[in-house]
Coordinates of C-alpha atoms in Angstrom, one line a residue:
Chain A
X1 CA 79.9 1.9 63.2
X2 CA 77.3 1.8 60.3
X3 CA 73.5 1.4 60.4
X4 CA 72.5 0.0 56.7
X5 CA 69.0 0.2 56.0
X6 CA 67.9 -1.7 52.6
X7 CA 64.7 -0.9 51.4
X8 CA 62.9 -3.3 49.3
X9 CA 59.7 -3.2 46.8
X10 CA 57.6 -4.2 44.4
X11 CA 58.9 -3.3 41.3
X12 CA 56.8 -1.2 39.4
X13 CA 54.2 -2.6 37.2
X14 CA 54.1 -6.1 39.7
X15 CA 50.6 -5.8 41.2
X16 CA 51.5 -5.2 45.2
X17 CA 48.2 -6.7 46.8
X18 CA 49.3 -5.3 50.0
X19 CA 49.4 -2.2 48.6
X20 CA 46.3 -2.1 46.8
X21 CA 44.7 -3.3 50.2
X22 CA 45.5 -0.6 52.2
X23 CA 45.1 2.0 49.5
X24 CA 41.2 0.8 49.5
X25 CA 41.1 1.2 53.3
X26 CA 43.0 4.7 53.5
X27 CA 40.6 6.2 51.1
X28 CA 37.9 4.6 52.7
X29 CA 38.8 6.8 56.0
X30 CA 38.5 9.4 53.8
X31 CA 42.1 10.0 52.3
X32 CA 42.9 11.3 49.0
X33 CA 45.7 8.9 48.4
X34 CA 46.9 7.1 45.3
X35 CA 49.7 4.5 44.5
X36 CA 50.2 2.9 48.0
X37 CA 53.0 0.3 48.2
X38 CA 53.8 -2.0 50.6
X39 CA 57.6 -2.4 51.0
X40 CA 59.8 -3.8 53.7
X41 CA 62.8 -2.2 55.9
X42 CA 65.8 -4.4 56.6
X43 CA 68.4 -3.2 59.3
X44 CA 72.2 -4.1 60.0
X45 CA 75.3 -2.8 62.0
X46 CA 78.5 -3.0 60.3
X47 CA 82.0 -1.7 62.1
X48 CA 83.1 -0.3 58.8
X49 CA 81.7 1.4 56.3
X50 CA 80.7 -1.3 53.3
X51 CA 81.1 -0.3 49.8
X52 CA 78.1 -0.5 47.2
X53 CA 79.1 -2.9 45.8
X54 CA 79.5 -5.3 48.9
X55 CA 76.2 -3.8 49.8
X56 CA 74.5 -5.2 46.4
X57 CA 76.8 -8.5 46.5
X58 CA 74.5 -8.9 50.1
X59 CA 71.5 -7.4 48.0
X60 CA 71.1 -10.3 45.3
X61 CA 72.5 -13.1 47.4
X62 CA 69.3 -12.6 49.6
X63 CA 67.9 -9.7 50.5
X64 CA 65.7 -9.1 47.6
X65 CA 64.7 -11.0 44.6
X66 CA 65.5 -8.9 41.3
X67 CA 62.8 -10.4 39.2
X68 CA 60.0 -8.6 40.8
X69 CA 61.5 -6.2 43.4
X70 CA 64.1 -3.0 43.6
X71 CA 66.1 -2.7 46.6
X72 CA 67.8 1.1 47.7
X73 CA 70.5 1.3 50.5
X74 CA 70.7 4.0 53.0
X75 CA 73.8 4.7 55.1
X76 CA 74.1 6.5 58.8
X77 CA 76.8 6.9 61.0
X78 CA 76.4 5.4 64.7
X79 CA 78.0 6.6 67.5
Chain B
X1 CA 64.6 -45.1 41.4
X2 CA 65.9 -43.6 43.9
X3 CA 64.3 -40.8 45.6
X4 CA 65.2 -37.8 47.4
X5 CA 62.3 -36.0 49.5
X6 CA 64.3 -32.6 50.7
X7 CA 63.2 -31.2 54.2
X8 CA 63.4 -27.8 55.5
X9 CA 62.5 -26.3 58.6
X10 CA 58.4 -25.4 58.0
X11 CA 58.2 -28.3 54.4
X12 CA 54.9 -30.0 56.0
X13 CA 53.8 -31.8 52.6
X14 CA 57.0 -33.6 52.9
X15 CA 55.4 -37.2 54.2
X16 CA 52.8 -36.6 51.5
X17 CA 55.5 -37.2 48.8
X18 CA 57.0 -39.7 50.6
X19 CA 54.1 -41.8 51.1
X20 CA 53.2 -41.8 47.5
X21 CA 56.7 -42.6 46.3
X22 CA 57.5 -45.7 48.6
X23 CA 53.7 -46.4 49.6
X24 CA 51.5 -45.8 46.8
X25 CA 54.4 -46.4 44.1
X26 CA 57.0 -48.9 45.7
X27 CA 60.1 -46.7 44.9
X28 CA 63.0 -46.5 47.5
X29 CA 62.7 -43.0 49.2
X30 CA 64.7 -41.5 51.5
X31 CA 64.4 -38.0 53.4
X32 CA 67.1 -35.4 52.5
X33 CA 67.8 -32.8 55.7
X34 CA 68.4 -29.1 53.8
X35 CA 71.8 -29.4 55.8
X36 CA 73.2 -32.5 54.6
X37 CA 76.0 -32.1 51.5
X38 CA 75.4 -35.8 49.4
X39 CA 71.5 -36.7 47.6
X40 CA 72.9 -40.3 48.7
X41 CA 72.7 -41.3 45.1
X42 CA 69.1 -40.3 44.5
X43 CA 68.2 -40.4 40.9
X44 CA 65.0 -37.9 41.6
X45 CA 64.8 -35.0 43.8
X46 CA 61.8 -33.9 45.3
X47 CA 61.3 -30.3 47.1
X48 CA 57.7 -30.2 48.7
X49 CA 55.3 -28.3 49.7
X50 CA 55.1 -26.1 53.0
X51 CA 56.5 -23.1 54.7
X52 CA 60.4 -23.0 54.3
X53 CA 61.8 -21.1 57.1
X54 CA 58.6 -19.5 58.0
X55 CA 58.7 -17.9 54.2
X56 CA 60.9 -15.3 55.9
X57 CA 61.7 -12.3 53.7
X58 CA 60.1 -13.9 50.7
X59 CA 59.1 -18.2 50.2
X60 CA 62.0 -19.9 49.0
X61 CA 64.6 -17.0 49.9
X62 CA 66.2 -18.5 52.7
X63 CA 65.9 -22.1 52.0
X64 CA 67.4 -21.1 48.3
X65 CA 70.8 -20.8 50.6
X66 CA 70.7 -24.1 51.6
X67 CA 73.8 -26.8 51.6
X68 CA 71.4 -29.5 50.0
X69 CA 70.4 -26.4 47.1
X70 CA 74.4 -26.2 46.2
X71 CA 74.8 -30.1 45.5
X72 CA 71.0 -30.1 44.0
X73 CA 72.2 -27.2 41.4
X74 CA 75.0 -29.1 40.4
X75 CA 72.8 -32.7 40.4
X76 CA 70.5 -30.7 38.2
X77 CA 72.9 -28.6 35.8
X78 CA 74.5 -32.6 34.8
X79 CA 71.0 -33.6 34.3
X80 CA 69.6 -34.8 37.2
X81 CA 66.1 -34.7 37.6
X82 CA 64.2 -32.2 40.4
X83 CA 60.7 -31.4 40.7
X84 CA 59.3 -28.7 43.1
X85 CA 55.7 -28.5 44.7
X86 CA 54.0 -25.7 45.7
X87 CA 56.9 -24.2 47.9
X88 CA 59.2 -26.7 46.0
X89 CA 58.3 -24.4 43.2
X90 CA 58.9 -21.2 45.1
X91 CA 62.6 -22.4 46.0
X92 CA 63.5 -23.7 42.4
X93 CA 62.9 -19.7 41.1
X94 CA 64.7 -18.2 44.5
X95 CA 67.5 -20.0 43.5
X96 CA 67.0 -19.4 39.7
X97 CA 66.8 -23.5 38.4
X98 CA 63.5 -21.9 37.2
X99 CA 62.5 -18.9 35.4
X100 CA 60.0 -15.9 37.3
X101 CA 58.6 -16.0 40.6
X102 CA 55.6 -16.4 42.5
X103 CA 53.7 -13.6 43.8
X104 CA 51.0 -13.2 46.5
X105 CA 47.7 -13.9 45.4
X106 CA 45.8 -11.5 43.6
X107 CA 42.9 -11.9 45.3
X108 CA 45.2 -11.4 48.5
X109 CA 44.2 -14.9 50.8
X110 CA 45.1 -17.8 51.0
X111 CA 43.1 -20.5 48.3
X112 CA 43.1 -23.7 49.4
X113 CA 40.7 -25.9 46.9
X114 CA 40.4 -28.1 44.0
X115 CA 41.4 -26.8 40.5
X116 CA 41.4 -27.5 36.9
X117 CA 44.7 -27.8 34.9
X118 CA 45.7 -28.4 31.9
X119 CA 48.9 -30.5 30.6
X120 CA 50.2 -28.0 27.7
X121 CA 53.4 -30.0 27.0
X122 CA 53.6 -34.1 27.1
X123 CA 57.2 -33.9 26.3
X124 CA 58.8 -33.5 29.7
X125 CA 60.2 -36.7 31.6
X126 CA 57.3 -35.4 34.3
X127 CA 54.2 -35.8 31.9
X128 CA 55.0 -38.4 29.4
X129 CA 52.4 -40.4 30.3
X130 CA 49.1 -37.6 30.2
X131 CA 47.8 -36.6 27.3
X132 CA 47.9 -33.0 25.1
X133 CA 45.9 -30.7 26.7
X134 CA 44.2 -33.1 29.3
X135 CA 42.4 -31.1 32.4
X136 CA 43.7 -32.8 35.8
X137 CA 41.7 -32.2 38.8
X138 CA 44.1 -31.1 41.5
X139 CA 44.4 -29.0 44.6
X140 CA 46.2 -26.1 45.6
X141 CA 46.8 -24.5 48.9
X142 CA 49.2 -21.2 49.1
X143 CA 49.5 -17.8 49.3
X144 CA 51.6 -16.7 47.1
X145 CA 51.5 -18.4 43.6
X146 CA 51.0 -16.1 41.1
X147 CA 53.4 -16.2 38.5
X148 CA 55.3 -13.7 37.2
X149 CA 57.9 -13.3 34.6
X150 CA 59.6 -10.6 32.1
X151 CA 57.9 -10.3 28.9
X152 CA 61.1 -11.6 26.9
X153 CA 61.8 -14.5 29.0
X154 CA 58.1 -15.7 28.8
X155 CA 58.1 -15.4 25.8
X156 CA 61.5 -17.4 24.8
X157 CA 59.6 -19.8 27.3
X158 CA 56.7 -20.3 24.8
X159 CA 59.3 -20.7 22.2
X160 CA 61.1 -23.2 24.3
X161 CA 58.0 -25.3 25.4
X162 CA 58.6 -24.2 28.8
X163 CA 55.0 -23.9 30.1
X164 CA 53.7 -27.5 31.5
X165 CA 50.9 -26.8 33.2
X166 CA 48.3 -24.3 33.1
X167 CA 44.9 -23.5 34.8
X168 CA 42.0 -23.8 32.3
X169 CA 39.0 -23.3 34.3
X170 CA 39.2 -19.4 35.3
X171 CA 42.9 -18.3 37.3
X172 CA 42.9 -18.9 40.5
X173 CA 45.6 -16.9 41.8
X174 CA 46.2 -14.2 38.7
X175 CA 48.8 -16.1 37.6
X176 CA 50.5 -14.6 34.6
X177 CA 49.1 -16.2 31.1
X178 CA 47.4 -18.8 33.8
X179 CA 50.5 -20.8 34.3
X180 CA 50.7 -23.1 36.9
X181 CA 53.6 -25.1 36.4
X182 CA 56.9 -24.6 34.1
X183 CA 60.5 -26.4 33.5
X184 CA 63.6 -25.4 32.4
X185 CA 65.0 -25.4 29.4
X186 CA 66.5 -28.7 29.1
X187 CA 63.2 -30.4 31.1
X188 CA 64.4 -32.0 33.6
X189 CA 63.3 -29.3 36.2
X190 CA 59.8 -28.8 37.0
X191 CA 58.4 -26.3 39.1
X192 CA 54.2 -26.6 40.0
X193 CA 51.7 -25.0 42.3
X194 CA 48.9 -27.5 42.5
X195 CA 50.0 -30.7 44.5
X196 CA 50.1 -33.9 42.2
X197 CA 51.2 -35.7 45.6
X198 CA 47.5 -35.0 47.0
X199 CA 45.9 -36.6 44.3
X200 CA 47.9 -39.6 43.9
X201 CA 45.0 -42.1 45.8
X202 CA 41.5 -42.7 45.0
X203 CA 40.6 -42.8 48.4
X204 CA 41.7 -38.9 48.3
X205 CA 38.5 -38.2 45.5
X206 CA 41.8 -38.1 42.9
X207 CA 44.3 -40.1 40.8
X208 CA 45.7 -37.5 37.8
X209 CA 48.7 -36.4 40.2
X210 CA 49.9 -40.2 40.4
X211 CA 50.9 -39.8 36.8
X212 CA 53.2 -37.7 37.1
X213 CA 55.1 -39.6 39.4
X214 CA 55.0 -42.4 37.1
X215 CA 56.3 -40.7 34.2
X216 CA 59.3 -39.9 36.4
X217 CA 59.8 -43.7 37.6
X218 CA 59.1 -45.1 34.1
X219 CA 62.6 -43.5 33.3
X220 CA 64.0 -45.7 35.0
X221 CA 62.6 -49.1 33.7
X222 CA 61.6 -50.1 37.5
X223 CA 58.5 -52.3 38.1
X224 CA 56.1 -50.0 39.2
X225 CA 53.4 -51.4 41.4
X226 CA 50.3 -49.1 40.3
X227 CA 51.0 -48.5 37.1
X228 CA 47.9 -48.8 34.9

């Protein structure tokens, strides 16, 4: 079995409020940090191993909308 | 003219449009479940406003995969015309009958209040009857309706007469170039944020959505019940 994690963000250059918010508040505690995005984590179990191309198939039929995001997939083995 | 109100799990404006079709404008209406695989004949199709399946993973993502959205892309490629409100709007770029997409607020809440827009193109079947740059007094209520789009398509937008309606009293939501509302190329899609269906009655403190409604239904040569 597979664990598929797709990350999904902003693209750069789209303004990511979320982002922006909790940039303000970090370096309101007092941390020296800069370009904080917001992005979101989706999980799935697959029994075999998909290809990339499946994997993006899946990608732009739903899970994230290329006009103003970038999506990355990550691939682990499950015992 | 018949028309199709579209409901989703989470539309709540859908009544609204209803109301203002059959009520306010004597049209024959009919509700169109997101499951169902016929629009029944409707000549217009109406997506309204609310929270499509929670606006799970983004607004418009899921509902984008509905049955109805297959046989309303085909209704729509031969012609047929579709207008989205508000999350209307946000479906119709999810599932790419319209150009861009809309983006969480810049000021990052939800805005909820009456607005200034202005009609930038007349020649649309959905503003026929406003004038060149007339300011409407209409309301909006979402989260995420700033526009965005590529550089290259807005621009072949502009060049294609594309951008219908635009806020002209400040930006309420940092919409890209201030647009509010924008068709396809062939104009008989329409895409808005503000919510001409809440300012269809004067008993509401607002009349310049009814318009836009008419325009549609004046297609059709149908005796309209309101019309000025």
């Amino acid at each position: 079995m597979w664990r598929i994690k797709a990350e999904v963000k902003l693209k750069e250059g789209v303004l990511d409020v979320q982002g922006r918010a909790v940039e303000q508040v970090l370096r309101q505690e007092g941390y020296d940090v800069s370009g904080v995005r917001v992005g979101k984590m989706i999980e799935f179990i697959t029994e075999k191993k998909m290809d990339l191309e499946l994997l993006h198939e899946i990608g732009n039929k739903l899970l994230f909308n290329p006009v103003i995001e970038t999506i990355e997939f990550f691939l682990e083995p499950v015992s | 003219m018949k028309v199709g109100v579209v409901q989703f799990p989470g539309s709540n404006c859908d009544s609204d449009v209803f109301y203002v079709c059959r009520e306010v404008l004597n049209q024959e209406t009919i509700y169109l479940w997101h499951e169902e695989k016929t629009l029944h004949g409707c000549d217009f199709v109406i997506l309204p406003g609310g929270f499509s399946y929670g606006d799970y993973l983004r607004p418009g993502a899921m509902a984008k995969l509905s049955p109805i959205l297959t046989e309303i892309k085909n209704f729509a490629f031969q012609g047929g015309m579709v207008l989205g409100i508000c999350n209307g709007f946000q479906v119709l770029t999810e599932s790419g009958l319209l150009p861009g997409s809309l983006l969480k607020n810049e000021n990052g809440r939800f805005i909820c209040q009456w607005t200034s827009v202005r009609v930038e193109n007349i020649k649309t079947p959905f503003t026929s009857l406003y004038r060149k740059w007339e300011s409407l007094k209409m309301p909006i209520a979402h989260g995420e309706g700033r526009y965005f789009v590529d550089k290259n398509t807005l621009s072949s937008m502009e060049q294609e007469e594309q951008i219908v309606f635009r806020y002209d009293l400040g930006n309420p939501n940092g919409s890209m170039d201030f647009i509010a509302g924008v068709c396809n190329q062939k104009k008989n899609v329409l895409g808005l944020m503000p919510h001409p269906e809440r300012c269809s009655e004067s008993v509401l403190k607002g009349e310049d959505g009814l318009r836009l409604f008419q325009s549609v239904f004046s297609l059709s040569g149908h005796p309209l019940s309101r019309l000025a």
